[in-house]
Short mmCIF file of C-alpha atoms in Angstrom, two decimals:
data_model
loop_
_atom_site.label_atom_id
_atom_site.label_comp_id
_atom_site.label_asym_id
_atom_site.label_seq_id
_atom_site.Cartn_x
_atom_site.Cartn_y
_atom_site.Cartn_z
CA UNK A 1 -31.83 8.10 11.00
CA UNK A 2 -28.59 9.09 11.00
CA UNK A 3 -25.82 7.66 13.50
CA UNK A 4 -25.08 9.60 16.37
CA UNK A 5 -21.52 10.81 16.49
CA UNK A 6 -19.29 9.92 19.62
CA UNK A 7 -16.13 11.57 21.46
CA UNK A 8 -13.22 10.10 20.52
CA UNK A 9 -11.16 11.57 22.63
CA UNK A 10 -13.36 11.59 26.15
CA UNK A 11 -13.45 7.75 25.59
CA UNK A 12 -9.74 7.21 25.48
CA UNK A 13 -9.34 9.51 28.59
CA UNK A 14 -12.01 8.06 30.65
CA UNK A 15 -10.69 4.20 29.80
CA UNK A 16 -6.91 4.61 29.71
CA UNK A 17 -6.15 8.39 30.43
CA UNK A 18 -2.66 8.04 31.21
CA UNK A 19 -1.64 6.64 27.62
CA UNK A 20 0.33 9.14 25.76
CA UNK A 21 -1.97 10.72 22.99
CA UNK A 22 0.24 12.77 20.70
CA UNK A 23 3.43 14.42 20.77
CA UNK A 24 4.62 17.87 19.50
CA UNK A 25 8.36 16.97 17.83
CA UNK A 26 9.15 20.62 17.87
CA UNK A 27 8.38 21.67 21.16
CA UNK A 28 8.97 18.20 22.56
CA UNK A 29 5.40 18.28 24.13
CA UNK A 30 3.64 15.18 25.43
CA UNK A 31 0.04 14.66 26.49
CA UNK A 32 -1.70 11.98 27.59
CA UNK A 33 -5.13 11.00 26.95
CA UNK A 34 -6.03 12.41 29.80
CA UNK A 35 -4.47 15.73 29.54
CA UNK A 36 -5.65 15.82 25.78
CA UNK A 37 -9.17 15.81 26.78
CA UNK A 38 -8.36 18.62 29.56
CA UNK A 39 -6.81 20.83 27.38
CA UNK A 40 -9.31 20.25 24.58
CA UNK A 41 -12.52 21.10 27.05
CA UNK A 42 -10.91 23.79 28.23
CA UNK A 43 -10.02 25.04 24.96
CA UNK A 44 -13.72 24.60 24.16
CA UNK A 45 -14.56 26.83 26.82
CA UNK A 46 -12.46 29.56 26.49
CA UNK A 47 -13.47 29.72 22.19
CA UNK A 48 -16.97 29.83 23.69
CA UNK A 49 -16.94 32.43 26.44
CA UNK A 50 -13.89 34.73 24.65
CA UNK A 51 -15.44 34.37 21.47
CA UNK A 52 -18.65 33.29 21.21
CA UNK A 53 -18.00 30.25 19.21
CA UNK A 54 -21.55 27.78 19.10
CA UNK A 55 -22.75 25.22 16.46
CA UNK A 56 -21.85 25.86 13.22
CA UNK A 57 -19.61 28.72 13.89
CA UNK A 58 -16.20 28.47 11.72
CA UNK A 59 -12.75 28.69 13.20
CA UNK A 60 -9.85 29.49 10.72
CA UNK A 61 -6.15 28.62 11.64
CA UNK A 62 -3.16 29.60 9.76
CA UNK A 63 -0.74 28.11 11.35
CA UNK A 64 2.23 25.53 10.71
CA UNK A 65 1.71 21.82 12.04
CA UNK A 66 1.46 21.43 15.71
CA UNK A 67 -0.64 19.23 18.16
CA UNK A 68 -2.40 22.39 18.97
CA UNK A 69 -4.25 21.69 15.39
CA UNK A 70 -5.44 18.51 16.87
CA UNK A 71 -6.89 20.48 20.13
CA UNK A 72 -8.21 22.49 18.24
CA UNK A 73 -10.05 20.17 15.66
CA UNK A 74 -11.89 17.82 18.64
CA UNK A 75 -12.52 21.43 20.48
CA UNK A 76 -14.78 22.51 17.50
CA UNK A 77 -16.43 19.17 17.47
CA UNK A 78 -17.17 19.29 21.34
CA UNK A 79 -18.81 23.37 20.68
CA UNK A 80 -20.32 21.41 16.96
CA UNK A 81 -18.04 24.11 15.33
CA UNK A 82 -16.58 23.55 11.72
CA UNK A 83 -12.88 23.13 11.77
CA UNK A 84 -11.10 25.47 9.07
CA UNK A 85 -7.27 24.94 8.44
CA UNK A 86 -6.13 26.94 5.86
CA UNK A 87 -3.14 26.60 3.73
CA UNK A 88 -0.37 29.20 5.12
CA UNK A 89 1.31 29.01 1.47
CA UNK A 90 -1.04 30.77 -0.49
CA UNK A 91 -0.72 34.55 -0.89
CA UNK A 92 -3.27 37.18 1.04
CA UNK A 93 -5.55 37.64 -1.73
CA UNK A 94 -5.93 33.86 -2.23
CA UNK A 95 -6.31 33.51 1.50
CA UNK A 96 -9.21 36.37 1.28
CA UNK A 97 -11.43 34.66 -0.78
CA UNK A 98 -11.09 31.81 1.69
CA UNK A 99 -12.06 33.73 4.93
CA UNK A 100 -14.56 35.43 2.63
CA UNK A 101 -16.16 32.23 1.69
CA UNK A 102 -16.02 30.31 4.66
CA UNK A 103 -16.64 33.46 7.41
CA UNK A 104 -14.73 32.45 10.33
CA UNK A 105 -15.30 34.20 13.63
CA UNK A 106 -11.50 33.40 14.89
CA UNK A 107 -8.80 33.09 13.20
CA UNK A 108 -5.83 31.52 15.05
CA UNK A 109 -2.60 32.07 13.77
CA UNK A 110 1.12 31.86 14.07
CA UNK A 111 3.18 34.68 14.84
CA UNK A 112 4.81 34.83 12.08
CA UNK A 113 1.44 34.90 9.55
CA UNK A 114 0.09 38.12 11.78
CA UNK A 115 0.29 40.48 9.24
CA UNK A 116 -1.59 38.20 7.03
CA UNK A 117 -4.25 37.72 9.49
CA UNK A 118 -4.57 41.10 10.31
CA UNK A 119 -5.09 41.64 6.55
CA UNK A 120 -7.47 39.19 6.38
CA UNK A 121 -9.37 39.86 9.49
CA UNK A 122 -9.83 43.88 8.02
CA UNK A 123 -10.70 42.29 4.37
CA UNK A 124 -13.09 39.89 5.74
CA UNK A 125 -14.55 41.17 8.63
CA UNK A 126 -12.80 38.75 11.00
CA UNK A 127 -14.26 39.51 14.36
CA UNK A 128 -11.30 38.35 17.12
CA UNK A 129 -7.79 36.83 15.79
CA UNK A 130 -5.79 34.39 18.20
CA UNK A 131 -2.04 34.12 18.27
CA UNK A 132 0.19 31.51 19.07
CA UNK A 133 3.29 33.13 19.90
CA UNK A 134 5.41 31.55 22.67
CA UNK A 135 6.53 35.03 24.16
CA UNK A 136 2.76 36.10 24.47
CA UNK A 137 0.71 33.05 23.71
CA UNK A 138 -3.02 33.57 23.74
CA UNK A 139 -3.71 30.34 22.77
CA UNK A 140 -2.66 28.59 26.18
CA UNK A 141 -4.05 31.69 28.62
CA UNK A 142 -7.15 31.07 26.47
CA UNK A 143 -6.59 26.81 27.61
CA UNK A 144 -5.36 28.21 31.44
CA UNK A 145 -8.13 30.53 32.80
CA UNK A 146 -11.36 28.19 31.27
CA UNK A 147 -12.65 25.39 32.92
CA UNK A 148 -13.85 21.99 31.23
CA UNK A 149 -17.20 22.43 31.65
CA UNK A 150 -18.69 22.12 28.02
CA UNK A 151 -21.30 19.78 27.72
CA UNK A 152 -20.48 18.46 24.20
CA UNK A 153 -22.67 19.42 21.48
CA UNK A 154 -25.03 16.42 20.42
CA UNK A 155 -24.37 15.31 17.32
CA UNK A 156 -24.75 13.41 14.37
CA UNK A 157 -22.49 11.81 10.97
CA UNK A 158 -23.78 13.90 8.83
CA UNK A 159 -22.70 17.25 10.77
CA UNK A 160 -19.48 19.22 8.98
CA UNK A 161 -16.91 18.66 10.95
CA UNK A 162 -13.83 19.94 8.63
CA UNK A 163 -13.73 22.70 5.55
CA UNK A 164 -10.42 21.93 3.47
CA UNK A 165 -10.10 23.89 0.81
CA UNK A 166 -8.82 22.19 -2.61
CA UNK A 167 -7.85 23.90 -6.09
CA UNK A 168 -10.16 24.13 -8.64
CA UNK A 169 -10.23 24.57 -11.91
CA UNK A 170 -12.18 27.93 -11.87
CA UNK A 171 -9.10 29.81 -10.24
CA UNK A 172 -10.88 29.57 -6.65
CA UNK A 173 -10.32 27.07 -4.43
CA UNK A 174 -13.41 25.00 -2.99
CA UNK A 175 -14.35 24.42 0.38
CA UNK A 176 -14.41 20.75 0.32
CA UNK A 177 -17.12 19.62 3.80
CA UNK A 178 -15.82 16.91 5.69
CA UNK A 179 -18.35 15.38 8.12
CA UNK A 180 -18.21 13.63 11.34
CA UNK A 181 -19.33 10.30 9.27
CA UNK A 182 -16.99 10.50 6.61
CA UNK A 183 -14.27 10.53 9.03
CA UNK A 184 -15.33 7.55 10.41
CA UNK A 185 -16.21 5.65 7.58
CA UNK A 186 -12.60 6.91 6.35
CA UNK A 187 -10.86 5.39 9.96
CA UNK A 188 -13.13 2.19 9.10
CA UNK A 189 -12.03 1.94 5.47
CA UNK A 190 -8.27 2.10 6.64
CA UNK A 191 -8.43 -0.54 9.52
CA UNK A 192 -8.70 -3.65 7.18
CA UNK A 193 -5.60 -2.72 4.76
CA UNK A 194 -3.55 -0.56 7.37
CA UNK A 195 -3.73 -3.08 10.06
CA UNK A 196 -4.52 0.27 12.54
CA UNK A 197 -4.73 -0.35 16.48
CA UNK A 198 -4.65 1.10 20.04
CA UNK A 199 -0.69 0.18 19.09
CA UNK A 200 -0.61 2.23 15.92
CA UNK A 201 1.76 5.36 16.30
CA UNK A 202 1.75 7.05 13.30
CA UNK A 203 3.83 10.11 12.39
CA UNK A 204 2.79 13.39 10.34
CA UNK A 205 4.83 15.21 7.93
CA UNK A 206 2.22 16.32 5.39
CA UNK A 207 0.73 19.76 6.22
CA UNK A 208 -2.65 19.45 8.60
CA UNK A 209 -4.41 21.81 6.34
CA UNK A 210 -4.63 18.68 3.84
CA UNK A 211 -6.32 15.53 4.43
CA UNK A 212 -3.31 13.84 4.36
CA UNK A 213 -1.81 15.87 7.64
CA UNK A 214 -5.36 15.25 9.44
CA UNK A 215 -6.90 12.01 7.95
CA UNK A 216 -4.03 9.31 6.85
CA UNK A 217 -3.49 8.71 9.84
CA UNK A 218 -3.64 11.05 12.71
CA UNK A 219 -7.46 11.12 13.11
CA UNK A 220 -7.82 7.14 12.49
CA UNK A 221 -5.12 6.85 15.04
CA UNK A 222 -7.05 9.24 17.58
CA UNK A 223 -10.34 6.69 16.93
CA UNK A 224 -8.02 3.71 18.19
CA UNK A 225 -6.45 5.41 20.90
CA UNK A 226 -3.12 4.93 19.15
CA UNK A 227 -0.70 7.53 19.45
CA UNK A 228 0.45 10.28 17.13
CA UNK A 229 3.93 12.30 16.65
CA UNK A 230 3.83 15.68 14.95
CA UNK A 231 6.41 17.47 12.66
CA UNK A 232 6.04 21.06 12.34
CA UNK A 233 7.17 20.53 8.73
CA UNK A 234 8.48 17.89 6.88
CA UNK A 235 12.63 17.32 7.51
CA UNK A 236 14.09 14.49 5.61
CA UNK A 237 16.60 13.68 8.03
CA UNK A 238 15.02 14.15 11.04
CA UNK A 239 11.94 11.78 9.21
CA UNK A 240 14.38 9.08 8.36
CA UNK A 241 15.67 8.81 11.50
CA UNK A 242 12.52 8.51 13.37
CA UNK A 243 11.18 6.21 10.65
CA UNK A 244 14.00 3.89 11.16
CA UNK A 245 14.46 4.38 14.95
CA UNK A 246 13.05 1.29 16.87
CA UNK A 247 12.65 3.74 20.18
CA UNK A 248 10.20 5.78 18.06
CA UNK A 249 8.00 2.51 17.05
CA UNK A 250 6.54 4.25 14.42
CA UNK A 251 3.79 2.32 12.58
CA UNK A 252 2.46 4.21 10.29
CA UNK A 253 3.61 6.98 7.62
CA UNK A 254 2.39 8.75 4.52
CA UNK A 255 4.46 10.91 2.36
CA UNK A 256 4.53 11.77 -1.00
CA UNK A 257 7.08 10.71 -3.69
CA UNK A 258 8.94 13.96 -3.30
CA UNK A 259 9.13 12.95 0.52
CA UNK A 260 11.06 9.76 -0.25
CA UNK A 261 12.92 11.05 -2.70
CA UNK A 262 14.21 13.52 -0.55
CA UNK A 263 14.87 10.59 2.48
CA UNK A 264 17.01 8.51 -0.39
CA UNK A 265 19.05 11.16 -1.67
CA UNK A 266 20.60 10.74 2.27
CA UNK A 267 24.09 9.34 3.25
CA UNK A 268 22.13 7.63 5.91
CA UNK A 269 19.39 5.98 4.11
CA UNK A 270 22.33 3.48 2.81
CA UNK A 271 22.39 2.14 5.85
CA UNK A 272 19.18 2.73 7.62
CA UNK A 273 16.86 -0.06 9.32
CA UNK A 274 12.95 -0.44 9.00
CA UNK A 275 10.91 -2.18 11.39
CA UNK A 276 9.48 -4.80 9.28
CA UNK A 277 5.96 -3.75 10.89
CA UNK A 278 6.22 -0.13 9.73
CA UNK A 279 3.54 0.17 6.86
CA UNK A 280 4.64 3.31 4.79
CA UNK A 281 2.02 4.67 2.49
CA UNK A 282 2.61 6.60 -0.92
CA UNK A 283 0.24 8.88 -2.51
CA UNK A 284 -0.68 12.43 -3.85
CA UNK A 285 1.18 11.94 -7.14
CA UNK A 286 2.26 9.37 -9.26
CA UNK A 287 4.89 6.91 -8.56
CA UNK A 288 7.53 5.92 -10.56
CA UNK A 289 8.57 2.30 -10.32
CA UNK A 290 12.08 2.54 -9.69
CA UNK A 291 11.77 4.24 -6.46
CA UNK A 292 9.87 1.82 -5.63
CA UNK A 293 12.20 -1.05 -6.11
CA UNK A 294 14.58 1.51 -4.27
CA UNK A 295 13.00 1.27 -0.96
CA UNK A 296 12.09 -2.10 -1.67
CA UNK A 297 15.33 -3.18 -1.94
CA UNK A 298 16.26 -1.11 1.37
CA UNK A 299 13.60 -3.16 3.08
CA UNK A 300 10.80 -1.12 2.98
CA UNK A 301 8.40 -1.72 0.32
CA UNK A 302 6.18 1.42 0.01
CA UNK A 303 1.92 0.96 0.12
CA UNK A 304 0.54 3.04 -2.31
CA UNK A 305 -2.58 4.40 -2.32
CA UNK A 306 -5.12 6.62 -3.86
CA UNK A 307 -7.59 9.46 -2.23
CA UNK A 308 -8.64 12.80 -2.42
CA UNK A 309 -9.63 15.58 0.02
CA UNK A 310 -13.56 15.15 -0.92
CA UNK A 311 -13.26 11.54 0.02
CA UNK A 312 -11.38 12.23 3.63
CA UNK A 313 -8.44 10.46 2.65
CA UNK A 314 -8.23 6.96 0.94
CA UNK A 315 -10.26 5.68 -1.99
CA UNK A 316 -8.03 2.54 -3.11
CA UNK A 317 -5.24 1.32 -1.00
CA UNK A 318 -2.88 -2.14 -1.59
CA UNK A 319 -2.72 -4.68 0.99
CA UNK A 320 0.53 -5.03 2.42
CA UNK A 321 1.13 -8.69 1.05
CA UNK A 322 0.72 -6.94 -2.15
CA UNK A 323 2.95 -3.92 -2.29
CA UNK A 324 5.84 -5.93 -3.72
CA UNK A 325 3.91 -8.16 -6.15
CA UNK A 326 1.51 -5.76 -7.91
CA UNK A 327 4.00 -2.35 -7.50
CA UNK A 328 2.94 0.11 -9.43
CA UNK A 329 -0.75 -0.32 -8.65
CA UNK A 330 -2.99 1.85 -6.15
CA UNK A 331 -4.40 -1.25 -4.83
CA UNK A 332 -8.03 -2.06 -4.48
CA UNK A 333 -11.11 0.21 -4.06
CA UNK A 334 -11.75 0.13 0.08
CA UNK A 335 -14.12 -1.81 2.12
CA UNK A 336 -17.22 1.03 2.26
CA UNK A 337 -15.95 2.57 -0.99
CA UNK A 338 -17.90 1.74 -4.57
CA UNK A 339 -15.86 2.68 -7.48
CA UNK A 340 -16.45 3.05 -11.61
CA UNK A 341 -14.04 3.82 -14.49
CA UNK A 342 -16.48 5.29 -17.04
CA UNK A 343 -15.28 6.56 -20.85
CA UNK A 344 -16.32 9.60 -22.47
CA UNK A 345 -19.45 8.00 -23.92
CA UNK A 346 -21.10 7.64 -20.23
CA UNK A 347 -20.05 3.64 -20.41
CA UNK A 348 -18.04 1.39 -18.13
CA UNK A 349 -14.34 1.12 -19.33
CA UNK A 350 -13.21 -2.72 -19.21
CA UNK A 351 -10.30 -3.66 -17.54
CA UNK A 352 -7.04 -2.59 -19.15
CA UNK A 353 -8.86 0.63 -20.97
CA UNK A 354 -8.83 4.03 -19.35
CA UNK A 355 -11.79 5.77 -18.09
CA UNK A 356 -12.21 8.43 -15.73
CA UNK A 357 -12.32 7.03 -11.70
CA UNK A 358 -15.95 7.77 -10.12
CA UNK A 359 -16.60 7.17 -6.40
CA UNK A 360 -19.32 6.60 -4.19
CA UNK A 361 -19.93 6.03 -0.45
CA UNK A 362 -20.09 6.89 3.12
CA UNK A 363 -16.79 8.54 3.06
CA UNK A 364 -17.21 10.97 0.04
CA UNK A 365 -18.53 14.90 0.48
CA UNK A 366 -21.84 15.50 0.60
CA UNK A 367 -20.37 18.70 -1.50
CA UNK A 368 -18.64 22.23 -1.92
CA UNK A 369 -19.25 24.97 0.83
CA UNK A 370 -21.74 27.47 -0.54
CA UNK A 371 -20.76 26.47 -4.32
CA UNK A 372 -23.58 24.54 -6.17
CA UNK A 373 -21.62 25.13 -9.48
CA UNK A 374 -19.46 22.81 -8.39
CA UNK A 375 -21.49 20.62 -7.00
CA UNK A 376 -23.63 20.32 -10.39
CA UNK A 377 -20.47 20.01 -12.04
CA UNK A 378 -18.57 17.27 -9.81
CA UNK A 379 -21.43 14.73 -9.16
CA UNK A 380 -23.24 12.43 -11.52
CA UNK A 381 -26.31 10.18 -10.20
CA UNK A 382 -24.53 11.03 -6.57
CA UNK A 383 -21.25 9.61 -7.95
CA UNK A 384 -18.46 11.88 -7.13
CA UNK A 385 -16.31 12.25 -10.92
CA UNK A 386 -12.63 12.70 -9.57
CA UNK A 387 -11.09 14.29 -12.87
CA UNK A 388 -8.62 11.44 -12.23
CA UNK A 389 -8.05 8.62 -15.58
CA UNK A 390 -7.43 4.90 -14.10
CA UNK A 391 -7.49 1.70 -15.22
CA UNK A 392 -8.02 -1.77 -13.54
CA UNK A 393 -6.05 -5.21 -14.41
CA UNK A 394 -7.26 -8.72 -14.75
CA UNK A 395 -7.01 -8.94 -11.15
CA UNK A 396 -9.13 -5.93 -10.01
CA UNK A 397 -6.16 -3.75 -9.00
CA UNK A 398 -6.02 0.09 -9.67
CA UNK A 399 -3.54 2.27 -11.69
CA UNK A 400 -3.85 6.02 -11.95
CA UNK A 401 -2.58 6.98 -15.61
CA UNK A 402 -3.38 10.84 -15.34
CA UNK A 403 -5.31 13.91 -15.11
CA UNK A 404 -8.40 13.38 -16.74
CA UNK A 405 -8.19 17.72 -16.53
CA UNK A 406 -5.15 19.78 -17.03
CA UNK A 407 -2.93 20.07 -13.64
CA UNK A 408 0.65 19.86 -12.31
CA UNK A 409 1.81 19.04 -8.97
CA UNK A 410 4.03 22.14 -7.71
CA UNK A 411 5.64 21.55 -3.76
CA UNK A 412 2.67 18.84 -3.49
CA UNK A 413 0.00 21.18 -4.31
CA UNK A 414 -2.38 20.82 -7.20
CA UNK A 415 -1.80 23.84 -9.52
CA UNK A 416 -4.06 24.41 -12.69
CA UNK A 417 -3.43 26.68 -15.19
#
């Protein structure tokens, strides 16, 4: 029978409300635990009665990173809506086969993507859009005039929680489902390596329309009652500084090698600090070994790490009393995660031969949205085939060689030809 899904954020508030939950960098907004729950059962309320929002209902946002994406996420789980962030860089008609696929019946939006959405909403048959524009904000007199009165919508892991949308190799993106269980499963397969806690503040640069922005390690954070700071988009300097500001205590942080390029290339990273707990994870391309050593030598040695959006985040991962010994590698598959490296043939490549990296476990799709093509294509015996080539050493650790399909990395988005 499958487990019953809990709320995260009601537990936090009922057992230490006045903790701070989350921070908006840009705005300088701060909510509790207690206030986060408010604002998200009110927000649940108002989607329902303004716009008729139930189970299984999709709400789109197009919008840049805020905490309001985190309101809005545990909203839709509260109403056992599906959670839709959708990537703001794309152009219209990319975004309209999106909508078109995935049907919201809101879209919220930025101010400064209106046009878009009003595009969209015509195209696609959008029934109500939603601004967030802080001269006329309908977002927060949506959150002001409801009450908290939803009764949360039972529940179970193997509800969608989340649609992110990936590239493809078709020229359409896919609507990747995330459910409540693999976002647990992905918060328990991160608690062994990444050492998370109810002390864990983590801080997001990556855009919240990947799993990166939501899932490594916002929502993991959210399960411990840690606390999480939000950058509307990624600044190097402004990064650095809170990465190696003690005040800040920040624990955790993903980027992507461009991202620490970017922080390196700064007259202040010569002499910048790091907390010698901060764990700093890098992932979503591949590495090159001298920047490694770089940060090493500045006294952060970098985690690195391997996932995908249809696992929710982290496949392998490297302990931290590993980083500096085996850099280079991905680390080791996760606790709840099974992994193979199979050749062309169908057979299992030995260590130190490349094959391409198959997953399988709790924490990996149950599928596309409304695309059994892909489906058919991407899964073997239930093992998810990631396109990605790997290899393992003596030792069991993990090294991504390639694209086991053509792709290049573009702004850290996965562009096929």
């Amino acid at each position: 029978m499958p487990t019953q899904h809990f709320d995260w954020i009601a537990h936090h508030a009922a057992n230490r409300g006045g903790t701070l939950a989350m921070v908006d960098l840009a705005t300088g907004r701060t909510f509790t635990y207690a206030a986060f729950h408010d604002r998200v059962g009110r927000l649940a309320s108002g989607l329902r009665s303004s716009y008729g929002i139930g189970r299984g209902d999709r709400v789109g946002v197009l919008a840049h990173n805020s905490t309001d994406l985190c309101e809005i996420q545990f909203a839709c789980t509260r109403l056992g809506a599906v959670f839709v962030p959708m990537n703001w860089r794309l152009t219209v008609p990319e975004l309209t086969f999106i909508v078109g696929d995935c049907s919201p019946v809101v879209l919220i939006h930025d101010p400064e993507f209106q046009d878009a959405a009003l595009q969209l909403a015509a195209a696609c048959g959008v029934r109500h859009l939603c601004e967030r524009d802080p001269d006329n904000n309908a977002y927060e007199r949506l959150i002001a005039r409801a009450a908290n009165d939803v009764v949360p919508e039972p529940l179970t892991h193997d509800d969608t929680a989340t649609i992110l949308y990936t590239s493809g190799t078709t020229g359409h993106p896919k609507g990747a489902i995330i459910t409540h269980g693999m976002r647990f499963w992905q918060t328990v397969n991160l608690t062994g390596p990444e050492r998370l806690t109810a002390d864990s503040v983590c801080l997001v640069t990556l855009p919240q329309f990947h799993v990166g922005g939501l899932d490594v390690y916002a929502n993991p954070c959210f399960h411990f009652g840690g606390k999480v700071l939000v950058m509307r988009g990624y600044d190097p300097a402004a990064t650095l500084r809170l990465l190696s500001d003690p005040e800040a205590g920040i624990t955790h942080y993903i980027g992507a090698p461009a991202h620490y390029l970017f922080m390196a290339q700064l007259p202040e990273f010569e002499t910048a600090v790091f907390d010698p707990k901060l764990l700093a994870c890098i992932a979503a391309a591949p590495v090159p070994l001298p920047q490694l050593r770089q940060w090493e030598a500045r006294g952060l040695p970098l985690l690195q790490g391997y996932g995908m959006t249809e696992t929710c985040g982290v496949v392998t991962m490297m302990d931290p009393d590993d980083r500096v010994r085996k850099a280079g590698s991905a680390g080791k598959p996760c606790l709840h995660v099974a992994v193979r490296l199979v050749r062309v043939d169908g057979t299992e490549a030995p260590p130190g031969e490349m094959g391409e990296l198959w997953v399988k476990g709790p924490s990996v799709t149950p599928g596309y949205w409304k695309n059994d093509a892909a489906n058919q294509s991407a899964f073997t015996d239930g093992w998810l085939r990631t396109g990605d080539a790997a290899l393992t050493d003596e030792e069991g650790f993990y090294y991504i060689v390639d694209r086991w399909k053509d792709m290049y990395i573009s702004g850290g988005e996965n562009v096929y030809p």
